PDB file of C-alpha atoms in Angstrom:
ATOM      1  CA  UNK A   1      15.959  -5.411  26.206  1.00 63.00           C
ATOM      2  CA  UNK A   2      14.935  -5.718  22.565  1.00 81.00           C
ATOM      3  CA  UNK A   3      15.652  -2.895  20.185  1.00 89.00           C
ATOM      4  CA  UNK A   4      12.730  -1.183  18.605  1.00 94.00           C
ATOM      5  CA  UNK A   5      11.553  -2.298  15.129  1.00 96.00           C
ATOM      6  CA  UNK A   6       9.936  -0.678  12.119  1.00 98.00           C
ATOM      7  CA  UNK A   7       7.160  -3.070  11.328  1.00 98.00           C
ATOM      8  CA  UNK A   8       4.727  -3.207   8.354  1.00 98.00           C
ATOM      9  CA  UNK A   9       1.344  -4.659   7.402  1.00 98.00           C
ATOM     10  CA  UNK A  10      -1.249  -3.953   4.751  1.00 98.00           C
ATOM     11  CA  UNK A  11      -4.556  -5.149   3.228  1.00 98.00           C
ATOM     12  CA  UNK A  12      -6.125  -5.863   6.657  1.00 98.00           C
ATOM     13  CA  UNK A  13      -9.598  -5.666   5.115  1.00 98.00           C
ATOM     14  CA  UNK A  14     -11.164  -5.469   8.569  1.00 97.00           C
ATOM     15  CA  UNK A  15     -14.638  -5.173   7.141  1.00 96.00           C
ATOM     16  CA  UNK A  16     -14.411  -8.931   6.633  1.00 95.00           C
ATOM     17  CA  UNK A  17     -15.620 -10.621   9.811  1.00 94.00           C
ATOM     18  CA  UNK A  18     -12.778 -13.233  10.009  1.00 96.00           C
ATOM     19  CA  UNK A  19     -10.176 -10.495   9.581  1.00 96.00           C
ATOM     20  CA  UNK A  20     -11.291  -8.458  12.624  1.00 96.00           C
ATOM     21  CA  UNK A  21      -9.721 -10.898  15.113  1.00 95.00           C
ATOM     22  CA  UNK A  22      -6.382 -10.552  13.319  1.00 96.00           C
ATOM     23  CA  UNK A  23      -6.341  -6.814  14.077  1.00 96.00           C
ATOM     24  CA  UNK A  24      -6.187  -7.697  17.721  1.00 94.00           C
ATOM     25  CA  UNK A  25      -2.958  -9.661  17.188  1.00 96.00           C
ATOM     26  CA  UNK A  26      -1.147  -6.653  15.709  1.00 97.00           C
ATOM     27  CA  UNK A  27       0.882  -5.519  18.686  1.00 97.00           C
ATOM     28  CA  UNK A  28       4.363  -4.048  19.090  1.00 97.00           C
ATOM     29  CA  UNK A  29       7.328  -6.004  20.393  1.00 94.00           C
ATOM     30  CA  UNK A  30       8.649  -2.921  22.280  1.00 96.00           C
ATOM     31  CA  UNK A  31       7.225   0.301  23.417  1.00 95.00           C
ATOM     32  CA  UNK A  32       9.112   2.138  20.725  1.00 96.00           C
ATOM     33  CA  UNK A  33       8.078   0.155  17.695  1.00 97.00           C
ATOM     34  CA  UNK A  34       6.696   2.026  14.666  1.00 98.00           C
ATOM     35  CA  UNK A  35       4.020   0.514  12.368  1.00 98.00           C
ATOM     36  CA  UNK A  36       3.582   0.988   8.596  1.00 98.00           C
ATOM     37  CA  UNK A  37       0.029   0.404   7.393  1.00 98.00           C
ATOM     38  CA  UNK A  38       0.265   0.137   3.629  1.00 98.00           C
ATOM     39  CA  UNK A  39      -3.316   0.647   2.694  1.00 97.00           C
ATOM     40  CA  UNK A  40      -6.643  -1.240   2.321  1.00 98.00           C
ATOM     41  CA  UNK A  41      -7.659  -1.114   5.955  1.00 98.00           C
ATOM     42  CA  UNK A  42     -11.265  -1.046   5.047  1.00 98.00           C
ATOM     43  CA  UNK A  43     -13.825   0.786   2.791  1.00 97.00           C
ATOM     44  CA  UNK A  44     -16.065   2.788   5.093  1.00 97.00           C
ATOM     45  CA  UNK A  45     -14.592   5.814   6.845  1.00 97.00           C
ATOM     46  CA  UNK A  46     -15.817   4.902  10.333  1.00 97.00           C
ATOM     47  CA  UNK A  47     -14.259   1.361  10.085  1.00 97.00           C
ATOM     48  CA  UNK A  48     -10.932   2.916   8.826  1.00 98.00           C
ATOM     49  CA  UNK A  49     -10.971   5.314  11.804  1.00 98.00           C
ATOM     50  CA  UNK A  50     -11.638   2.669  14.367  1.00 98.00           C
ATOM     51  CA  UNK A  51      -8.860   0.374  13.115  1.00 98.00           C
ATOM     52  CA  UNK A  52      -6.246   3.150  12.820  1.00 98.00           C
ATOM     53  CA  UNK A  53      -7.158   4.550  16.242  1.00 98.00           C
ATOM     54  CA  UNK A  54      -6.673   1.126  17.855  1.00 98.00           C
ATOM     55  CA  UNK A  55      -3.318   0.684  16.202  1.00 98.00           C
ATOM     56  CA  UNK A  56      -2.221   4.190  17.130  1.00 98.00           C
ATOM     57  CA  UNK A  57      -2.889   3.389  20.770  1.00 98.00           C
ATOM     58  CA  UNK A  58      -0.492   0.433  20.618  1.00 98.00           C
ATOM     59  CA  UNK A  59       2.452   1.715  18.578  1.00 98.00           C
ATOM     60  CA  UNK A  60       4.721   4.667  19.084  1.00 98.00           C
ATOM     61  CA  UNK A  61       4.029   5.826  15.576  1.00 98.00           C
ATOM     62  CA  UNK A  62       1.669   4.667  12.803  1.00 98.00           C
ATOM     63  CA  UNK A  63       2.337   5.536   9.202  1.00 98.00           C
ATOM     64  CA  UNK A  64      -0.542   5.110   6.751  1.00 98.00           C
ATOM     65  CA  UNK A  65      -0.797   5.308   2.969  1.00 98.00           C
ATOM     66  CA  UNK A  66      -4.182   5.042   1.152  1.00 98.00           C
ATOM     67  CA  UNK A  67      -5.088   1.908  -0.846  1.00 98.00           C
ATOM     68  CA  UNK A  68      -7.692   1.707  -3.471  1.00 98.00           C
ATOM     69  CA  UNK A  69     -10.338   0.433  -0.933  1.00 98.00           C
ATOM     70  CA  UNK A  70     -10.074   3.573   1.267  1.00 98.00           C
ATOM     71  CA  UNK A  71     -10.462   5.674  -1.812  1.00 98.00           C
ATOM     72  CA  UNK A  72     -13.720   3.891  -2.768  1.00 98.00           C
ATOM     73  CA  UNK A  73     -16.981   5.781  -2.205  1.00 97.00           C
ATOM     74  CA  UNK A  74     -19.363   3.118  -1.048  1.00 96.00           C
ATOM     75  CA  UNK A  75     -23.067   3.997  -1.312  1.00 94.00           C
ATOM     76  CA  UNK A  76     -23.687   3.415   2.352  1.00 93.00           C
ATOM     77  CA  UNK A  77     -20.751   5.387   3.724  1.00 93.00           C
ATOM     78  CA  UNK A  78     -21.617   8.350   5.931  1.00 92.00           C
ATOM     79  CA  UNK A  79     -18.966  10.311   4.061  1.00 93.00           C
ATOM     80  CA  UNK A  80     -20.066  10.582   0.403  1.00 94.00           C
ATOM     81  CA  UNK A  81     -16.932  12.466  -0.732  1.00 96.00           C
ATOM     82  CA  UNK A  82     -15.310  11.291  -3.972  1.00 97.00           C
ATOM     83  CA  UNK A  83     -11.842  11.445  -5.402  1.00 98.00           C
ATOM     84  CA  UNK A  84      -9.476  14.159  -3.993  1.00 98.00           C
ATOM     85  CA  UNK A  85     -12.194  15.330  -1.525  1.00 98.00           C
ATOM     86  CA  UNK A  86     -12.355  11.819  -0.023  1.00 98.00           C
ATOM     87  CA  UNK A  87      -8.513  11.574   0.107  1.00 98.00           C
ATOM     88  CA  UNK A  88      -8.360  14.926   1.900  1.00 98.00           C
ATOM     89  CA  UNK A  89     -10.944  13.793   4.349  1.00 98.00           C
ATOM     90  CA  UNK A  90      -9.007  10.739   5.159  1.00 98.00           C
ATOM     91  CA  UNK A  91      -5.798  12.751   5.701  1.00 98.00           C
ATOM     92  CA  UNK A  92      -7.634  15.071   8.097  1.00 98.00           C
ATOM     93  CA  UNK A  93      -8.969  12.052   9.977  1.00 98.00           C
ATOM     94  CA  UNK A  94      -5.552  10.594  10.304  1.00 98.00           C
ATOM     95  CA  UNK A  95      -4.146  13.838  11.596  1.00 98.00           C
ATOM     96  CA  UNK A  96      -6.853  13.875  14.325  1.00 98.00           C
ATOM     97  CA  UNK A  97      -5.641  10.372  15.316  1.00 98.00           C
ATOM     98  CA  UNK A  98      -1.869  11.403  15.138  1.00 98.00           C
ATOM     99  CA  UNK A  99      -1.313   8.987  12.236  1.00 98.00           C
ATOM    100  CA  UNK A 100       1.318  10.096   9.619  1.00 98.00           C
ATOM    101  CA  UNK A 101       0.176  10.395   6.035  1.00 98.00           C
ATOM    102  CA  UNK A 102       1.773  11.133   2.639  1.00 98.00           C
ATOM    103  CA  UNK A 103       0.840  14.755   3.165  1.00 98.00           C
ATOM    104  CA  UNK A 104       2.932  15.143   6.423  1.00 98.00           C
ATOM    105  CA  UNK A 105       6.688  15.713   6.937  1.00 98.00           C
ATOM    106  CA  UNK A 106       8.447  12.449   6.406  1.00 98.00           C
ATOM    107  CA  UNK A 107       9.422  10.904   9.760  1.00 98.00           C
ATOM    108  CA  UNK A 108      12.972   9.873  10.420  1.00 98.00           C
ATOM    109  CA  UNK A 109      13.734   6.408  11.911  1.00 97.00           C
ATOM    110  CA  UNK A 110      16.915   6.121  13.911  1.00 93.00           C
ATOM    111  CA  UNK A 111      18.408   2.725  13.237  1.00 80.00           C
ATOM    112  CA  UNK A 112      21.278   2.739  15.710  1.00 80.00           C
ATOM    113  CA  UNK A 113      23.723   5.338  14.541  1.00 80.00           C
ATOM    114  CA  UNK A 114      21.955   5.711  11.170  1.00 90.00           C
ATOM    115  CA  UNK A 115      18.986   7.921  10.259  1.00 96.00           C
ATOM    116  CA  UNK A 116      16.524   6.532   7.652  1.00 98.00           C
ATOM    117  CA  UNK A 117      13.644   8.672   6.128  1.00 98.00           C
ATOM    118  CA  UNK A 118      10.352   6.887   5.978  1.00 98.00           C
ATOM    119  CA  UNK A 119       8.483   8.036   2.954  1.00 98.00           C
ATOM    120  CA  UNK A 120       4.751   7.357   2.749  1.00 98.00           C
ATOM    121  CA  UNK A 121       3.633   7.789  -0.894  1.00 98.00           C
ATOM    122  CA  UNK A 122       0.299   8.139  -2.674  1.00 98.00           C
ATOM    123  CA  UNK A 123       0.887   7.894  -6.442  1.00 98.00           C
ATOM    124  CA  UNK A 124      -2.022   5.649  -7.635  1.00 98.00           C
ATOM    125  CA  UNK A 125      -1.800   3.936 -11.021  1.00 98.00           C
ATOM    126  CA  UNK A 126      -2.028   4.818 -14.671  1.00 98.00           C
ATOM    127  CA  UNK A 127      -2.639   1.537 -16.518  1.00 98.00           C
ATOM    128  CA  UNK A 128       0.898   1.367 -17.694  1.00 97.00           C
ATOM    129  CA  UNK A 129       1.621  -2.078 -16.208  1.00 97.00           C
ATOM    130  CA  UNK A 130       0.255  -3.628 -19.431  1.00 95.00           C
ATOM    131  CA  UNK A 131       1.453  -5.886 -22.240  1.00 90.00           C
ATOM    132  CA  UNK A 132       4.095  -4.006 -24.250  1.00 90.00           C
ATOM    133  CA  UNK A 133       2.787  -2.696 -27.540  1.00 91.00           C
ATOM    134  CA  UNK A 134      -0.773  -2.341 -26.292  1.00 93.00           C
ATOM    135  CA  UNK A 135      -2.647   0.885 -25.375  1.00 95.00           C
ATOM    136  CA  UNK A 136      -4.345   1.406 -21.990  1.00 95.00           C
ATOM    137  CA  UNK A 137      -7.649   1.276 -23.857  1.00 95.00           C
ATOM    138  CA  UNK A 138      -6.855  -2.079 -25.373  1.00 96.00           C
ATOM    139  CA  UNK A 139      -5.643  -3.426 -21.961  1.00 95.00           C
ATOM    140  CA  UNK A 140      -8.868  -2.291 -20.338  1.00 95.00           C
ATOM    141  CA  UNK A 141     -10.916  -3.770 -23.085  1.00 96.00           C
ATOM    142  CA  UNK A 142      -9.129  -7.132 -22.736  1.00 96.00           C
ATOM    143  CA  UNK A 143      -9.754  -7.038 -18.977  1.00 95.00           C
ATOM    144  CA  UNK A 144     -13.506  -6.573 -19.596  1.00 96.00           C
ATOM    145  CA  UNK A 145     -13.568  -9.322 -22.183  1.00 96.00           C
ATOM    146  CA  UNK A 146     -11.986 -11.778 -19.762  1.00 96.00           C
ATOM    147  CA  UNK A 147     -14.031 -10.480 -16.793  1.00 96.00           C
ATOM    148  CA  UNK A 148     -11.068  -9.487 -14.669  1.00 95.00           C
ATOM    149  CA  UNK A 149     -12.067  -5.914 -13.879  1.00 96.00           C
ATOM    150  CA  UNK A 150     -11.081  -4.122 -10.669  1.00 97.00           C
ATOM    151  CA  UNK A 151     -13.952  -2.717  -8.611  1.00 97.00           C
ATOM    152  CA  UNK A 152     -12.041   0.683  -8.814  1.00 97.00           C
ATOM    153  CA  UNK A 153     -13.687   1.186 -12.253  1.00 97.00           C
ATOM    154  CA  UNK A 154     -17.013   1.697 -10.328  1.00 97.00           C
ATOM    155  CA  UNK A 155     -16.162   2.893  -6.854  1.00 98.00           C
ATOM    156  CA  UNK A 156     -12.849   4.829  -7.102  1.00 98.00           C
ATOM    157  CA  UNK A 157     -13.623   8.237  -8.548  1.00 98.00           C
ATOM    158  CA  UNK A 158     -10.938  10.752  -9.697  1.00 98.00           C
ATOM    159  CA  UNK A 159     -12.841  14.052  -9.158  1.00 98.00           C
ATOM    160  CA  UNK A 160     -11.885  16.753  -9.986  1.00 98.00           C
ATOM    161  CA  UNK A 161      -9.388  15.005 -12.292  1.00 98.00           C
ATOM    162  CA  UNK A 162     -10.675  13.791 -15.613  1.00 98.00           C
ATOM    163  CA  UNK A 163      -9.390  10.274 -14.933  1.00 98.00           C
ATOM    164  CA  UNK A 164      -7.423   8.120 -12.503  1.00 98.00           C
ATOM    165  CA  UNK A 165      -4.505   8.381 -14.886  1.00 98.00           C
ATOM    166  CA  UNK A 166      -4.607  12.169 -14.607  1.00 98.00           C
ATOM    167  CA  UNK A 167      -4.839  11.948 -10.847  1.00 98.00           C
ATOM    168  CA  UNK A 168      -1.811   9.513 -10.801  1.00 98.00           C
ATOM    169  CA  UNK A 169       0.294  11.868 -12.897  1.00 98.00           C
ATOM    170  CA  UNK A 170      -0.625  14.787 -10.707  1.00 98.00           C
ATOM    171  CA  UNK A 171       0.355  12.884  -7.623  1.00 98.00           C
ATOM    172  CA  UNK A 172       3.707  11.944  -9.150  1.00 98.00           C
ATOM    173  CA  UNK A 173       4.359  15.586 -10.088  1.00 98.00           C
ATOM    174  CA  UNK A 174       3.513  16.697  -6.505  1.00 98.00           C
ATOM    175  CA  UNK A 175       5.587  14.038  -4.884  1.00 98.00           C
ATOM    176  CA  UNK A 176       8.874  14.364  -6.820  1.00 98.00           C
ATOM    177  CA  UNK A 177      10.020  17.693  -5.373  1.00 98.00           C
ATOM    178  CA  UNK A 178       9.518  16.343  -1.891  1.00 98.00           C
ATOM    179  CA  UNK A 179      11.600  13.287  -2.646  1.00 98.00           C
ATOM    180  CA  UNK A 180      14.304  15.372  -4.293  1.00 98.00           C
ATOM    181  CA  UNK A 181      14.461  17.528  -1.163  1.00 98.00           C
ATOM    182  CA  UNK A 182      15.455  14.636   1.029  1.00 98.00           C
ATOM    183  CA  UNK A 183      19.177  15.143   1.984  1.00 97.00           C
ATOM    184  CA  UNK A 184      21.335  13.110  -0.388  1.00 97.00           C
ATOM    185  CA  UNK A 185      23.204  11.471   2.475  1.00 96.00           C
ATOM    186  CA  UNK A 186      20.019   9.882   3.962  1.00 97.00           C
ATOM    187  CA  UNK A 187      18.614   6.472   2.884  1.00 97.00           C
ATOM    188  CA  UNK A 188      14.949   5.903   2.681  1.00 98.00           C
ATOM    189  CA  UNK A 189      12.152   3.408   3.129  1.00 98.00           C
ATOM    190  CA  UNK A 190       9.623   3.945   0.406  1.00 98.00           C
ATOM    191  CA  UNK A 191       6.013   2.985   1.278  1.00 98.00           C
ATOM    192  CA  UNK A 192       3.213   2.700  -1.226  1.00 98.00           C
ATOM    193  CA  UNK A 193       0.017   0.655  -1.440  1.00 98.00           C
ATOM    194  CA  UNK A 194       0.760  -0.053  -5.099  1.00 98.00           C
ATOM    195  CA  UNK A 195       4.246  -1.530  -5.946  1.00 98.00           C
ATOM    196  CA  UNK A 196       6.642   1.003  -7.244  1.00 98.00           C
ATOM    197  CA  UNK A 197       7.983  -1.421  -9.835  1.00 98.00           C
ATOM    198  CA  UNK A 198       6.046  -3.729 -12.087  1.00 97.00           C
ATOM    199  CA  UNK A 199       8.169  -6.862 -11.444  1.00 97.00           C
ATOM    200  CA  UNK A 200       6.063  -8.131  -8.469  1.00 97.00           C
ATOM    201  CA  UNK A 201       2.936  -8.026 -10.651  1.00 97.00           C
ATOM    202  CA  UNK A 202       4.375 -10.485 -13.124  1.00 95.00           C
ATOM    203  CA  UNK A 203       3.344 -13.374 -10.853  1.00 94.00           C
ATOM    204  CA  UNK A 204      -0.313 -12.361 -10.699  1.00 95.00           C
ATOM    205  CA  UNK A 205      -2.633 -15.256 -11.421  1.00 92.00           C
ATOM    206  CA  UNK A 206      -4.590 -12.899 -13.751  1.00 94.00           C
ATOM    207  CA  UNK A 207      -1.986 -10.722 -15.527  1.00 94.00           C
ATOM    208  CA  UNK A 208      -4.816  -8.472 -16.763  1.00 95.00           C
ATOM    209  CA  UNK A 209      -5.164  -7.104 -13.241  1.00 96.00           C
ATOM    210  CA  UNK A 210      -1.693  -5.508 -13.478  1.00 97.00           C
ATOM    211  CA  UNK A 211      -3.158  -2.331 -15.054  1.00 98.00           C
ATOM    212  CA  UNK A 212      -4.562  -1.365 -11.598  1.00 98.00           C
ATOM    213  CA  UNK A 213      -1.280  -2.012  -9.832  1.00 98.00           C
ATOM    214  CA  UNK A 214       0.995   0.989 -10.363  1.00 98.00           C
ATOM    215  CA  UNK A 215       2.802   3.176 -12.808  1.00 98.00           C
ATOM    216  CA  UNK A 216       6.054   2.997 -14.737  1.00 98.00           C
ATOM    217  CA  UNK A 217       6.744   6.560 -13.599  1.00 98.00           C
ATOM    218  CA  UNK A 218       8.048   5.210 -10.240  1.00 98.00           C
ATOM    219  CA  UNK A 219      10.177   2.357 -11.690  1.00 98.00           C
ATOM    220  CA  UNK A 220      13.492   3.857 -10.696  1.00 98.00           C
ATOM    221  CA  UNK A 221      12.504   5.619  -7.462  1.00 98.00           C
ATOM    222  CA  UNK A 222      14.122   2.789  -5.292  1.00 98.00           C
ATOM    223  CA  UNK A 223      17.532   3.758  -6.913  1.00 98.00           C
ATOM    224  CA  UNK A 224      17.095   7.515  -7.237  1.00 98.00           C
ATOM    225  CA  UNK A 225      16.057   7.951  -3.697  1.00 98.00           C
ATOM    226  CA  UNK A 226      18.433   5.501  -1.996  1.00 98.00           C
ATOM    227  CA  UNK A 227      15.850   2.976  -0.691  1.00 98.00           C
ATOM    228  CA  UNK A 228      16.957   0.452   1.843  1.00 97.00           C
ATOM    229  CA  UNK A 229      13.562  -1.197   1.246  1.00 98.00           C
ATOM    230  CA  UNK A 230      10.308  -0.684  -0.616  1.00 98.00           C
ATOM    231  CA  UNK A 231       7.088  -1.571   1.163  1.00 98.00           C
ATOM    232  CA  UNK A 232       3.794  -2.243  -0.650  1.00 98.00           C
ATOM    233  CA  UNK A 233       0.594  -4.325  -0.473  1.00 98.00           C
ATOM    234  CA  UNK A 234      -2.250  -4.636  -2.972  1.00 98.00           C
ATOM    235  CA  UNK A 235      -1.267  -7.925  -4.619  1.00 97.00           C
ATOM    236  CA  UNK A 236      -2.073 -10.255  -1.689  1.00 97.00           C
ATOM    237  CA  UNK A 237       1.107 -12.136  -2.473  1.00 95.00           C
ATOM    238  CA  UNK A 238       3.224 -11.604   0.743  1.00 95.00           C
ATOM    239  CA  UNK A 239       6.743 -12.265  -0.453  1.00 95.00           C
ATOM    240  CA  UNK A 240      10.050 -10.398  -0.842  1.00 97.00           C
ATOM    241  CA  UNK A 241      11.274  -9.354  -4.304  1.00 97.00           C
ATOM    242  CA  UNK A 242      14.816  -8.092  -4.881  1.00 97.00           C
ATOM    243  CA  UNK A 243      14.989  -5.467  -7.561  1.00 98.00           C
ATOM    244  CA  UNK A 244      18.374  -3.969  -8.287  1.00 98.00           C
ATOM    245  CA  UNK A 245      19.467  -5.359  -4.878  1.00 97.00           C
ATOM    246  CA  UNK A 246      16.618  -3.521  -3.050  1.00 98.00           C
ATOM    247  CA  UNK A 247      14.113  -5.668  -1.120  1.00 98.00           C
ATOM    248  CA  UNK A 248      10.557  -5.036  -2.228  1.00 98.00           C
ATOM    249  CA  UNK A 249       8.353  -6.193   0.717  1.00 98.00           C
ATOM    250  CA  UNK A 250       4.751  -7.140  -0.063  1.00 98.00           C
ATOM    251  CA  UNK A 251       3.221  -7.137   3.470  1.00 98.00           C
ATOM    252  CA  UNK A 252      -0.481  -7.798   2.898  1.00 98.00           C
ATOM    253  CA  UNK A 253      -2.763 -10.021   5.060  1.00 97.00           C
ATOM    254  CA  UNK A 254      -5.379 -10.384   2.334  1.00 96.00           C
ATOM    255  CA  UNK A 255      -8.855 -11.917   2.348  1.00 96.00           C
ATOM    256  CA  UNK A 256      -9.784 -14.773   4.651  1.00 94.00           C
ATOM    257  CA  UNK A 257     -10.095 -17.193   1.684  1.00 94.00           C
ATOM    258  CA  UNK A 258      -6.504 -16.404   0.801  1.00 93.00           C
ATOM    259  CA  UNK A 259      -4.799 -16.706   4.115  1.00 92.00           C
ATOM    260  CA  UNK A 260      -6.823 -19.827   4.937  1.00 93.00           C
ATOM    261  CA  UNK A 261      -5.116 -21.549   1.992  1.00 90.00           C
ATOM    262  CA  UNK A 262      -1.900 -20.703   3.720  1.00 87.00           C
ATOM    263  CA  UNK A 263      -2.990 -22.535   6.863  1.00 88.00           C
ATOM    264  CA  UNK A 264      -3.924 -19.316   8.777  1.00 90.00           C
ATOM    265  CA  UNK A 265      -3.250 -15.619   8.906  1.00 91.00           C
ATOM    266  CA  UNK A 266       0.187 -16.214  10.489  1.00 90.00           C
ATOM    267  CA  UNK A 267       2.045 -13.193  11.716  1.00 92.00           C
ATOM    268  CA  UNK A 268       0.456 -10.094  10.055  1.00 95.00           C
ATOM    269  CA  UNK A 269       3.559  -8.081  10.771  1.00 97.00           C
ATOM    270  CA  UNK A 270       6.866  -7.967   8.876  1.00 97.00           C
ATOM    271  CA  UNK A 271       9.989  -6.315  10.151  1.00 97.00           C
ATOM    272  CA  UNK A 272      11.428  -3.822   7.746  1.00 97.00           C
ATOM    273  CA  UNK A 273      14.149  -2.430  10.077  1.00 96.00           C
ATOM    274  CA  UNK A 274      15.843  -4.502  11.280  1.00 94.00           C
ATOM    275  CA  UNK A 275      15.114  -6.586   8.084  1.00 92.00           C
ATOM    276  CA  UNK A 276      13.379  -9.917   8.651  1.00 92.00           C
ATOM    277  CA  UNK A 277      14.208 -12.858   6.628  1.00 82.00           C
ATOM    278  CA  UNK A 278      13.197 -12.777   3.035  1.00 81.00           C
ATOM    279  CA  UNK A 279       9.983 -14.623   2.052  1.00 71.00           C
ATOM    280  CA  UNK A 280      10.093 -16.544  -1.274  1.00 72.00           C
ATOM    281  CA  UNK A 281       7.249 -17.226  -3.595  1.00 64.00           C
ATOM    282  CA  UNK A 282       8.094 -20.888  -3.429  1.00 68.00           C
ATOM    283  CA  UNK A 283       7.617 -20.951   0.215  1.00 68.00           C
ATOM    284  CA  UNK A 284       4.199 -19.230  -0.233  1.00 65.00           C
ATOM    285  CA  UNK A 285       3.150 -21.884  -2.844  1.00 54.00           C
ATOM    286  CA  UNK A 286       4.136 -24.649  -0.551  1.00 60.00           C
ATOM    287  CA  UNK A 287       2.076 -23.123   2.263  1.00 60.00           C
ATOM    288  CA  UNK A 288      -1.009 -23.231  -0.082  1.00 53.00           C
ATOM    289  CA  UNK A 289      -0.663 -27.029  -0.669  1.00 52.00           C
TER     290      UNK A 289
END
């Protein structure tokens, strides 16, 4: 009998018609498998609920972190909440579905004789993944000049915080005490929609987009908090990076136009524990040819 696995996926974007059938392929290998969903399930709350409810029916545990798309406030959403109010609504919805969120106690995965704390994080971004020597305002101005602007600037509101940067810094302040409270003898798997280190963003086709991809405030968390792995999405570049020896696993499905260039959606699940084979950027490029 196969041992259970800690599996991960992200950026399912099930509001896209051709991504919906992929959702049906996301199934456990054993009855005890856990699933990490690292954000960007969809935009509208009813679609997010439907997808997470379906996944929770299949997996022994589902762990979700918000992506920027869940935090958008679409004009036609039945839930018009913005900013923190919207995030709180999503957390309440997940709790109704028995889906673990960044606001819940961190679950412990038992990997044979070892215990591993699975840490879902919501820390957002603060425009600090930018060209050294430039200000956030200059980086944002350059993005507008080159027409590479994230839709967050229109649809992701920070209420009641004065800015997304302020919200990000508040989330970091709130999160650190919980991370520091994890027993020092326990390793972790850190899960965030946005990468916790800027290195994976350096291969973005449009480097300007990096300002919407994380914060330098988390750059050492994989070392400080004993990560066996870091799991993220957002970049739509599903590869493995090693940073200070720690695998950073980008686990996104992405948009249909992206996975079609790779010859199909492939397996939307990546095993974190036990670790699957590492995926290189060179392999991804070859798949696009």
